[in-house]
Coordinates of C-alpha atoms in Angstrom, one line a residue:
M1 CA 214.8 99.7 35.3
L2 CA 211.1 100.2 35.9
M3 CA 209.5 98.8 39.0
R4 CA 206.2 97.1 38.5
T5 CA 203.8 98.4 41.1
E6 CA 200.5 97.0 40.1
V7 CA 199.6 93.8 42.0
E8 CA 196.8 91.5 41.0
R9 CA 194.3 91.0 43.8
L10 CA 193.4 87.3 44.0
D11 CA 189.8 86.2 44.7
A12 CA 190.8 84.0 47.7
E13 CA 189.2 83.8 51.1
A14 CA 190.4 81.7 54.0
V15 CA 188.2 78.7 54.9
N16 CA 188.1 79.9 58.5
S17 CA 188.6 83.6 58.2
A18 CA 188.4 85.5 61.5
R19 CA 185.9 87.9 59.8
K20 CA 183.6 85.1 58.8
R21 CA 183.6 82.2 61.1
G22 CA 181.4 79.3 60.0
P23 CA 179.5 76.8 62.2
L24 CA 181.5 74.0 64.0
Y25 CA 180.0 71.3 61.8
A26 CA 179.9 72.3 58.1
A27 CA 180.6 70.8 54.7
R28 CA 184.2 71.0 53.6
T29 CA 185.2 74.1 51.6
K30 CA 187.4 73.0 48.7
I31 CA 190.8 74.5 48.6
F32 CA 192.6 75.2 45.3
P33 CA 196.2 76.3 46.3
K34 CA 198.0 78.4 43.8
R35 CA 201.5 77.3 43.0
A36 CA 204.1 79.4 44.9
E37 CA 207.5 80.4 43.6
G38 CA 210.4 81.1 45.9
S39 CA 213.1 79.6 48.2
F40 CA 210.7 77.8 50.5
R41 CA 208.9 76.3 47.7
R42 CA 212.1 75.1 46.2
F43 CA 213.2 73.7 49.6
K44 CA 209.9 71.8 49.8
W45 CA 210.5 70.3 46.3
L46 CA 213.9 69.2 47.5
V47 CA 212.6 67.6 50.7
M48 CA 209.8 65.8 48.7
L49 CA 212.4 64.5 46.2
V50 CA 214.7 63.2 48.9
T51 CA 212.0 61.6 51.1
L52 CA 210.1 60.0 48.3
G53 CA 213.4 58.8 46.8
I54 CA 214.4 57.2 50.1
Y55 CA 211.0 55.6 50.5
Y56 CA 210.7 54.1 47.0
L57 CA 214.4 53.2 46.3
T58 CA 215.7 51.9 49.6
P59 CA 214.4 48.3 49.3
W60 CA 216.4 48.0 46.0
I61 CA 219.7 48.9 47.5
R62 CA 222.0 45.8 47.9
W63 CA 224.4 45.2 50.7
D64 CA 226.8 42.2 50.7
R65 CA 226.7 40.3 54.0
G66 CA 228.2 37.1 52.7
P67 CA 226.6 33.9 51.4
F68 CA 224.6 33.2 54.6
A69 CA 222.6 36.4 55.0
P70 CA 220.3 38.4 52.7
D71 CA 221.9 41.1 50.5
Q72 CA 219.1 43.6 50.9
A73 CA 220.4 46.7 52.6
V74 CA 217.2 47.4 54.7
L75 CA 215.1 44.4 55.5
V76 CA 212.6 43.5 58.2
D77 CA 212.8 39.7 58.1
L78 CA 209.8 38.6 60.0
A79 CA 210.2 34.9 59.2
Q80 CA 213.7 34.8 60.8
R81 CA 213.0 37.6 63.3
R82 CA 215.8 39.9 62.1
F83 CA 216.1 43.5 61.2
Y84 CA 218.9 44.4 58.8
F85 CA 220.0 48.0 58.2
F86 CA 223.1 48.0 56.0
F87 CA 225.9 46.7 58.3
I88 CA 223.7 46.5 61.4
E89 CA 221.7 43.4 62.3
I90 CA 219.2 43.5 65.1
W91 CA 217.8 40.4 66.9
P92 CA 214.5 40.4 68.7
Q93 CA 216.2 40.6 72.1
E94 CA 218.0 43.8 70.9
F95 CA 214.8 45.7 70.3
Y96 CA 216.0 48.2 72.8
L97 CA 218.0 49.7 69.9
V98 CA 214.8 50.3 67.9
A99 CA 213.2 51.7 71.1
G100 CA 216.2 54.1 71.4
L101 CA 215.8 55.3 67.8
L102 CA 212.1 56.0 68.5
I103 CA 213.1 58.0 71.6
M104 CA 215.6 59.9 69.5
A105 CA 212.9 60.6 66.9
G106 CA 210.6 62.0 69.6
L107 CA 213.3 64.2 71.1
G108 CA 214.2 65.4 67.6
L109 CA 210.6 66.3 66.9
F110 CA 210.5 68.2 70.2
L111 CA 213.7 70.0 69.4
V112 CA 212.6 71.0 65.9
T113 CA 209.2 72.2 67.1
S114 CA 210.5 74.2 70.0
T115 CA 213.0 75.8 67.7
V116 CA 211.4 76.4 64.3
G117 CA 207.7 75.5 65.0
R118 CA 205.9 72.9 63.0
A119 CA 208.7 72.4 60.4
W120 CA 208.1 68.7 60.5
C121 CA 204.5 69.2 59.5
G122 CA 205.4 71.7 56.8
Y123 CA 208.1 69.8 55.1
A124 CA 208.8 66.2 56.0
C125 CA 205.5 64.7 57.3
P126 CA 204.4 61.9 55.0
Q127 CA 200.9 63.5 54.7
T128 CA 202.5 66.8 53.6
V129 CA 204.9 65.1 51.2
W130 CA 202.2 63.0 49.5
V131 CA 199.7 65.9 49.4
D132 CA 202.4 68.0 47.7
L133 CA 202.9 65.2 45.2
F134 CA 199.2 65.0 44.5
L135 CA 198.9 68.7 44.1
A136 CA 201.7 68.8 41.6
V137 CA 199.9 66.0 39.6
E138 CA 196.6 67.9 39.9
G139 CA 198.3 71.1 38.6
L140 CA 200.0 69.3 35.8
I141 CA 196.7 67.7 34.6
E142 CA 194.1 70.3 35.4
G143 CA 196.1 73.5 35.4
D144 CA 196.9 76.1 38.1
R145 CA 194.4 77.5 40.6
N146 CA 192.1 79.5 38.3
A147 CA 191.8 76.7 35.8
R148 CA 191.0 74.2 38.6
I149 CA 188.3 76.4 40.0
K150 CA 186.7 76.9 36.6
L151 CA 186.9 73.1 36.0
D152 CA 185.3 72.4 39.4
Q153 CA 182.4 74.8 38.8
A154 CA 181.9 73.8 35.1
P155 CA 179.1 71.2 34.3
W156 CA 180.2 67.7 33.4
S157 CA 181.5 67.3 29.9
A158 CA 183.8 64.9 28.0
R159 CA 186.8 67.2 28.8
K160 CA 186.0 67.4 32.5
L161 CA 185.5 63.7 32.7
A162 CA 188.7 63.0 30.9
L163 CA 190.7 65.3 33.1
R164 CA 189.2 64.0 36.3
S165 CA 189.7 60.4 35.2
A166 CA 193.3 61.1 34.3
K167 CA 194.0 62.8 37.7
H168 CA 192.4 60.1 39.8
A169 CA 194.0 57.3 37.8
T170 CA 197.4 58.9 38.4
F171 CA 196.5 59.3 42.1
L172 CA 195.7 55.6 42.3
M173 CA 199.0 54.7 40.5
I174 CA 200.9 56.7 43.1
A175 CA 198.9 55.0 45.9
V176 CA 199.6 51.5 44.5
A177 CA 203.3 52.3 44.2
T178 CA 203.3 53.5 47.8
G179 CA 201.7 50.3 49.1
G180 CA 204.0 48.3 46.8
A181 CA 207.1 49.9 48.1
W182 CA 206.1 49.2 51.7
I183 CA 205.9 45.4 51.3
F184 CA 209.4 45.3 49.7
Y185 CA 210.8 46.2 53.1
F186 CA 209.7 42.8 54.5
A187 CA 211.1 40.5 51.8
D188 CA 213.7 40.3 49.1
A189 CA 212.4 43.1 46.8
P190 CA 213.2 41.6 43.3
S191 CA 211.8 38.2 44.3
L192 CA 208.7 39.6 45.9
L193 CA 208.0 41.8 42.9
M194 CA 208.1 38.8 40.5
D195 CA 205.9 36.8 42.8
F196 CA 203.5 39.8 43.2
V197 CA 203.0 40.4 39.5
T198 CA 202.6 36.7 38.8
G199 CA 200.0 36.2 41.6
Q200 CA 202.3 33.9 43.6
A201 CA 202.9 36.2 46.6
A202 CA 201.3 35.6 50.0
P203 CA 197.8 36.9 50.5
V204 CA 199.0 39.3 53.2
A205 CA 201.1 41.1 50.6
Y206 CA 198.1 41.9 48.4
F207 CA 196.0 42.8 51.5
T208 CA 198.8 45.2 52.7
V209 CA 199.1 46.9 49.3
A210 CA 195.3 47.3 49.1
I211 CA 195.1 48.9 52.5
L212 CA 198.0 51.3 51.9
T213 CA 196.6 52.1 48.4
A214 CA 193.3 53.0 49.9
T215 CA 194.7 55.1 52.8
T216 CA 197.2 57.0 50.5
Y217 CA 194.5 57.8 48.0
V218 CA 191.9 58.8 50.5
L219 CA 194.2 60.7 53.0
G220 CA 196.5 62.3 50.4
G221 CA 194.3 62.6 47.4
L222 CA 190.9 63.4 48.8
L223 CA 191.0 64.5 52.5
R224 CA 194.2 66.4 52.3
E225 CA 194.2 69.3 54.8
Q226 CA 191.4 67.8 56.8
V227 CA 193.8 65.1 58.0
C228 CA 196.1 67.8 59.5
T229 CA 193.2 69.8 61.0
Y230 CA 190.9 67.0 62.4
M231 CA 192.7 63.7 62.5
C232 CA 196.3 64.5 63.5
P233 CA 196.9 65.1 67.3
W234 CA 200.1 67.1 66.8
P235 CA 198.5 70.5 66.2
R236 CA 197.0 70.2 69.7
I237 CA 200.3 69.0 71.3
Q238 CA 202.6 71.4 69.6
A239 CA 201.5 74.4 71.7
A240 CA 203.3 72.8 74.7
M241 CA 206.5 72.7 72.7
L242 CA 206.5 76.4 71.7
D243 CA 207.6 79.4 73.7
E244 CA 208.1 83.1 73.0
H245 CA 211.5 82.4 71.4
S246 CA 210.3 79.7 69.0
L247 CA 210.3 80.6 65.3
T248 CA 206.9 80.6 63.6
V249 CA 205.5 81.9 60.4
T250 CA 204.2 85.4 61.3
Y251 CA 202.3 88.2 59.6
N252 CA 204.1 91.4 60.8
D253 CA 201.0 93.6 61.2
W254 CA 203.1 96.2 63.0
R255 CA 204.4 96.9 59.5
G256 CA 201.5 95.9 57.3
E257 CA 198.5 97.6 58.9
P258 CA 196.4 99.3 58.2
R259 CA 196.2 97.5 54.9
S260 CA 194.9 99.1 51.7
R261 CA 194.2 98.0 48.2
H262 CA 194.8 101.5 47.0
A263 CA 197.9 102.5 48.9
K264 CA 199.0 105.3 46.6
K265 CA 195.6 107.0 46.7
A266 CA 195.4 106.6 50.4
A267 CA 198.8 108.0 51.0
A268 CA 198.1 111.0 48.7
A269 CA 195.0 111.7 50.7
G270 CA 197.1 111.8 53.9
Q271 CA 196.0 108.5 55.3
V272 CA 198.3 106.2 57.1
V273 CA 198.8 102.9 55.3
G274 CA 200.9 99.9 55.9
D275 CA 202.7 97.7 53.4
C276 CA 200.0 95.1 53.0
V277 CA 198.0 95.8 49.8
D278 CA 195.4 93.1 50.6
C279 CA 196.2 91.1 47.5
N280 CA 195.4 87.8 49.1
A281 CA 198.4 86.1 47.6
C282 CA 199.3 84.6 50.9
V283 CA 195.8 83.0 51.2
A284 CA 195.8 81.8 47.6
V285 CA 199.0 79.7 48.0
C286 CA 198.1 78.2 51.4
P287 CA 197.5 74.5 51.2
M288 CA 195.5 74.7 54.5
G289 CA 193.3 77.5 53.2
I290 CA 193.9 79.9 56.0
D291 CA 194.8 83.5 56.2
I292 CA 198.1 84.0 58.1
R293 CA 197.1 87.6 58.7
D294 CA 194.5 86.4 61.2
G295 CA 197.4 85.4 63.5
Q296 CA 198.7 82.1 64.7
Q297 CA 196.2 79.2 64.0
M298 CA 196.1 75.6 64.8
E299 CA 195.7 74.7 61.1
C300 CA 199.0 76.4 60.1
I301 CA 201.7 73.8 59.2
T302 CA 204.4 76.5 58.8
C303 CA 205.2 75.5 55.2
A304 CA 206.2 79.1 54.6
L305 CA 204.6 79.3 51.1
C306 CA 202.9 82.5 52.2
I307 CA 206.3 84.0 52.8
D308 CA 207.3 83.2 49.2
A309 CA 204.0 84.7 47.9
C310 CA 204.3 87.9 49.9
D311 CA 208.0 88.4 49.2
N312 CA 207.2 88.2 45.5
V313 CA 204.6 90.9 45.9
M314 CA 207.0 93.1 48.0
D315 CA 209.6 92.7 45.2
R316 CA 207.1 94.0 42.7
L317 CA 206.2 97.0 44.9
G318 CA 209.8 97.8 45.6
K319 CA 209.5 97.2 49.4
E320 CA 211.5 95.2 51.8
R321 CA 210.8 91.5 52.0
G322 CA 209.6 90.1 55.3
L323 CA 206.1 91.4 55.7
I324 CA 205.3 87.7 56.4
S325 CA 208.4 86.0 57.8
Y326 CA 209.7 83.5 60.4
A327 CA 209.8 85.4 63.7
T328 CA 209.6 84.8 67.4
L329 CA 206.8 86.0 69.6
A330 CA 209.3 88.0 71.6
D331 CA 210.5 89.9 68.6
Y332 CA 207.0 90.4 67.4
N333 CA 205.9 91.9 70.7
S334 CA 208.9 94.2 70.8
N335 CA 208.2 95.5 67.3
M336 CA 204.5 95.9 68.0
A337 CA 205.3 98.0 71.1
I338 CA 207.2 100.4 68.8
A339 CA 204.5 100.5 66.2
T340 CA 201.8 101.2 68.8
A341 CA 203.8 103.5 71.1
G342 CA 203.8 101.0 73.9
G343 CA 200.2 100.0 73.2
T344 CA 198.8 103.5 73.7
S345 CA 197.6 104.0 70.1
A346 CA 196.7 102.1 66.9
I347 CA 199.4 100.7 64.7
D348 CA 201.3 103.5 62.9
P349 CA 203.8 102.0 60.4
T350 CA 205.6 105.3 60.1
R351 CA 207.0 104.6 63.6
V352 CA 208.9 101.6 62.4
R353 CA 210.7 103.4 59.6
G354 CA 213.5 105.9 59.6
K355 CA 213.7 109.2 57.8
D356 CA 215.1 107.4 54.7
G357 CA 211.9 105.3 54.5
K358 CA 213.7 102.1 55.5
L359 CA 212.9 99.9 58.5
S360 CA 214.4 101.4 61.6
E361 CA 217.4 99.7 63.2
R362 CA 215.4 99.6 66.4
M363 CA 213.2 96.8 64.9
A364 CA 214.1 93.4 66.2
Q365 CA 215.4 91.1 63.4
F366 CA 215.9 87.4 63.5
R367 CA 219.4 86.1 64.3
L368 CA 220.5 82.5 64.4
G369 CA 221.8 83.0 68.0
K370 CA 218.3 83.6 69.2
I371 CA 217.3 80.0 68.9
L372 CA 220.4 78.8 70.7
R373 CA 218.9 79.0 74.2
P374 CA 218.9 76.7 77.3
R375 CA 215.8 74.8 76.1
T376 CA 217.5 74.0 72.7
F377 CA 220.6 72.8 74.5
V378 CA 218.6 70.6 76.8
Y379 CA 216.8 68.9 73.9
C380 CA 220.1 68.6 72.0
G381 CA 221.9 67.1 75.1
A382 CA 219.1 64.6 75.7
W383 CA 219.0 63.6 72.0
S384 CA 222.8 63.2 71.9
L385 CA 223.0 61.2 75.1
V386 CA 220.4 58.7 73.8
G387 CA 222.4 58.5 70.5
L388 CA 225.7 57.9 72.3
A389 CA 224.1 55.2 74.5
L390 CA 222.8 53.5 71.3
V391 CA 226.2 53.6 69.6
Y392 CA 227.9 52.3 72.8
G393 CA 225.3 49.4 73.0
L394 CA 225.8 48.7 69.3
L395 CA 229.6 48.6 69.6
T396 CA 229.7 46.5 72.8
R397 CA 226.9 44.0 72.2
D398 CA 227.8 40.4 72.3
R399 CA 227.9 38.5 69.0
L400 CA 228.0 35.2 70.8
E401 CA 225.6 34.3 73.6
I402 CA 224.7 31.3 75.7
N403 CA 221.6 30.6 77.7
V404 CA 221.1 27.6 80.0
L405 CA 217.9 26.1 81.4
Q406 CA 218.3 23.4 84.1
D407 CA 215.9 20.4 84.1
R408 CA 213.3 20.6 86.9
N409 CA 211.8 17.2 86.7
P410 CA 213.8 15.5 88.0
Q411 CA 216.2 18.1 89.2
H412 CA 219.0 15.5 89.7
V413 CA 219.5 11.7 89.2
V414 CA 221.6 9.3 91.3
L415 CA 223.3 6.9 89.0
S416 CA 224.1 3.2 89.8
D417 CA 227.7 4.0 90.7
G418 CA 226.5 6.7 93.1
A419 CA 227.4 9.7 90.8
I420 CA 225.0 12.6 90.6
R421 CA 223.8 13.8 87.2
N422 CA 222.0 17.0 86.3
G423 CA 220.4 17.8 82.9
Y424 CA 220.6 21.2 81.1
T425 CA 219.3 22.6 77.9
V426 CA 222.1 24.8 76.5
K427 CA 221.3 27.3 73.8
L428 CA 224.2 28.8 71.7
L429 CA 223.4 31.9 69.8
N430 CA 225.6 32.8 66.8
K431 CA 224.8 36.4 65.9
I432 CA 227.0 36.8 62.8
P433 CA 226.2 35.6 59.2
E434 CA 229.1 33.0 59.2
P435 CA 229.4 29.5 60.5
R436 CA 231.4 29.2 63.7
T437 CA 233.0 26.4 65.7
I438 CA 232.1 27.1 69.3
V439 CA 234.1 25.4 72.1
V440 CA 231.9 24.7 75.2
T441 CA 233.8 24.3 78.4
L442 CA 232.8 23.3 82.0
E443 CA 234.5 25.5 84.6
G444 CA 234.4 24.5 88.3
L445 CA 232.6 21.5 89.8
D446 CA 235.6 19.3 90.6
G447 CA 235.7 15.9 88.9
A448 CA 232.6 16.6 86.8
E449 CA 232.3 16.0 83.1
M450 CA 229.8 16.7 80.4
F451 CA 227.9 14.4 78.0
V452 CA 226.1 15.9 75.0
V453 CA 223.3 14.0 73.4
G454 CA 224.3 13.1 69.9
L455 CA 228.0 13.1 70.7
E456 CA 229.7 10.0 72.0
Q457 CA 232.5 11.4 74.1
A458 CA 232.2 12.7 77.6
D459 CA 234.6 15.4 78.6
R460 CA 234.9 18.9 80.2
S461 CA 235.2 20.6 76.9
F462 CA 234.0 19.9 73.3
P463 CA 233.5 21.8 70.0
V464 CA 230.1 22.4 68.4
T465 CA 229.5 23.8 65.0
V466 CA 226.8 26.5 64.9
E467 CA 225.2 27.6 61.7
P468 CA 225.4 31.3 60.6
D469 CA 223.0 33.6 62.3
R470 CA 221.3 30.7 64.1
L471 CA 220.5 29.3 67.5
K472 CA 221.9 25.9 68.3
T473 CA 220.1 23.9 71.1
L474 CA 222.1 21.2 73.0
K475 CA 220.9 18.7 75.5
V476 CA 223.8 18.4 78.0
Y477 CA 224.2 16.1 81.1
V478 CA 226.7 17.0 83.8
R479 CA 227.9 14.1 85.9
Q480 CA 229.9 14.4 89.1
P481 CA 231.2 11.5 91.2
R482 CA 229.7 11.4 94.6
E483 CA 233.0 11.7 96.4
H484 CA 233.4 15.1 94.8
V485 CA 230.0 16.4 95.7
E486 CA 230.5 19.1 98.4
D487 CA 227.0 20.5 98.8
I488 CA 223.4 20.1 97.8
A489 CA 223.9 23.2 95.5
Q490 CA 227.2 24.0 93.8
S491 CA 227.9 26.8 91.4
F492 CA 229.8 26.3 88.2
R493 CA 230.0 27.9 84.8
F494 CA 229.4 27.0 81.2
V495 CA 232.0 29.0 79.0
V496 CA 231.8 29.2 75.3
E497 CA 234.4 30.6 73.0
D498 CA 235.0 31.1 69.3
K499 CA 238.7 30.5 68.9
A500 CA 238.8 32.3 65.5
S501 CA 237.3 35.6 66.6
H502 CA 238.0 35.2 70.4
D503 CA 234.4 36.0 71.2
T504 CA 233.5 34.5 74.6
A505 CA 230.4 34.2 76.7
H506 CA 229.5 32.4 79.9
Y507 CA 226.6 31.3 82.0
D508 CA 226.6 30.7 85.8
A509 CA 224.7 27.6 86.5
T510 CA 223.9 25.5 89.6
F511 CA 224.5 21.8 90.2
T512 CA 222.1 20.2 92.6
A513 CA 222.5 16.9 94.6
P514 CA 220.5 15.0 97.2
E515 CA 220.6 16.2 100.8
H516 CA 222.9 13.3 101.8
P517 CA 224.8 12.3 98.7
K518 CA 227.5 10.4 100.7

């Protein structure tokens, strides 16, 4: 089997090459990324398919909660102040669960960044996902990199106008679908879709779709890499998350330098050459338009497409993969020390190879165990603790609650027979999507009885029907004969119970009387 050793050199230059730095304020240099092929590119396709699928399809998933609750699996019901997520229902006073999820998301981002660098930015960030989608559409309509460059430089013609119109029309369709999918999370998706297309939806729905359409089109279709470089704060923050044991996309110049476009001729002339043939394949595929060979840069989102491009070139040259690879700074420094004889000379790639021409066993290689370090365990532990606390809170939260507000004006009333009466506003909260019969009982307060406005009987206990997933407000008067009044302030308890589910709750209240009731 013959090995193909000729490698095409691409006419690609980084937008911020270390050899040619531009002014701080300059017009944008257009980037035309070449489509990469390899394992990282396939992984990015998979992530894009999964994330977009979740975003666009989730509002249409149904979840049966019975006849008294919506059947949309994920729903933010602003009108009723509820958040539904499959079998979980969150009330406004339970927002701590959402806050806990946000904390978990933050800790997870710290964990991922400290371990594998900006993997979130390179694979799962919405900006990255939609830019990937727009680039795929652009490549499908206008062709790959060279075709797009030629089209951009060509004068306007009917063909160019047709291609550009088709591209931007498709961009707008994707942007409209993005905004449309968002509003379906806040109302019943099928009903809202019908109302939306017939012009009967609320104005805020059209306004939301318009805003998200504009932002998706502008940020993902037009600005692209500029959002990551100039608008996103994470590139500035991520440095605090990294250390010498964090994985980042790295050009291994201890192996690749000195680079040469004519490695065979240079080797025949007795010159020392590295593995890099200066083909610029890594620059051509970079969606950020940088040259990874210039070292770590703020603009790099660690999408690893340059690894795919370089590995393909190494395969064609019959050399080991990994000239560009995920590596830690500690491993890089160790290998660089070998290639430079401890920093006493220039890079000599022959020092990193054995007599058989293969990389020496002394060279540090990545192993999964290297990322399992104390910092990783600390982040994992904190993330797990927050998750366990949320699960515990979710499993032990009350599904029946009572809240009582005592009348303040007047605080108590002396009746004609000398009995003392206090008024209370009692709120019963049924937090399940089924109607319940709640028994309200008065505990303590000798000789006292309750009277509920709307009910004729007066007793120490009475049943109340509460609608599913609703709050029931009662006006309750508590009366105590004056001979049983023991103090100007007596403690007692309202107890509520659902006999069917055995859910109970109570509220400790105070009964007040005049200073000299007797």
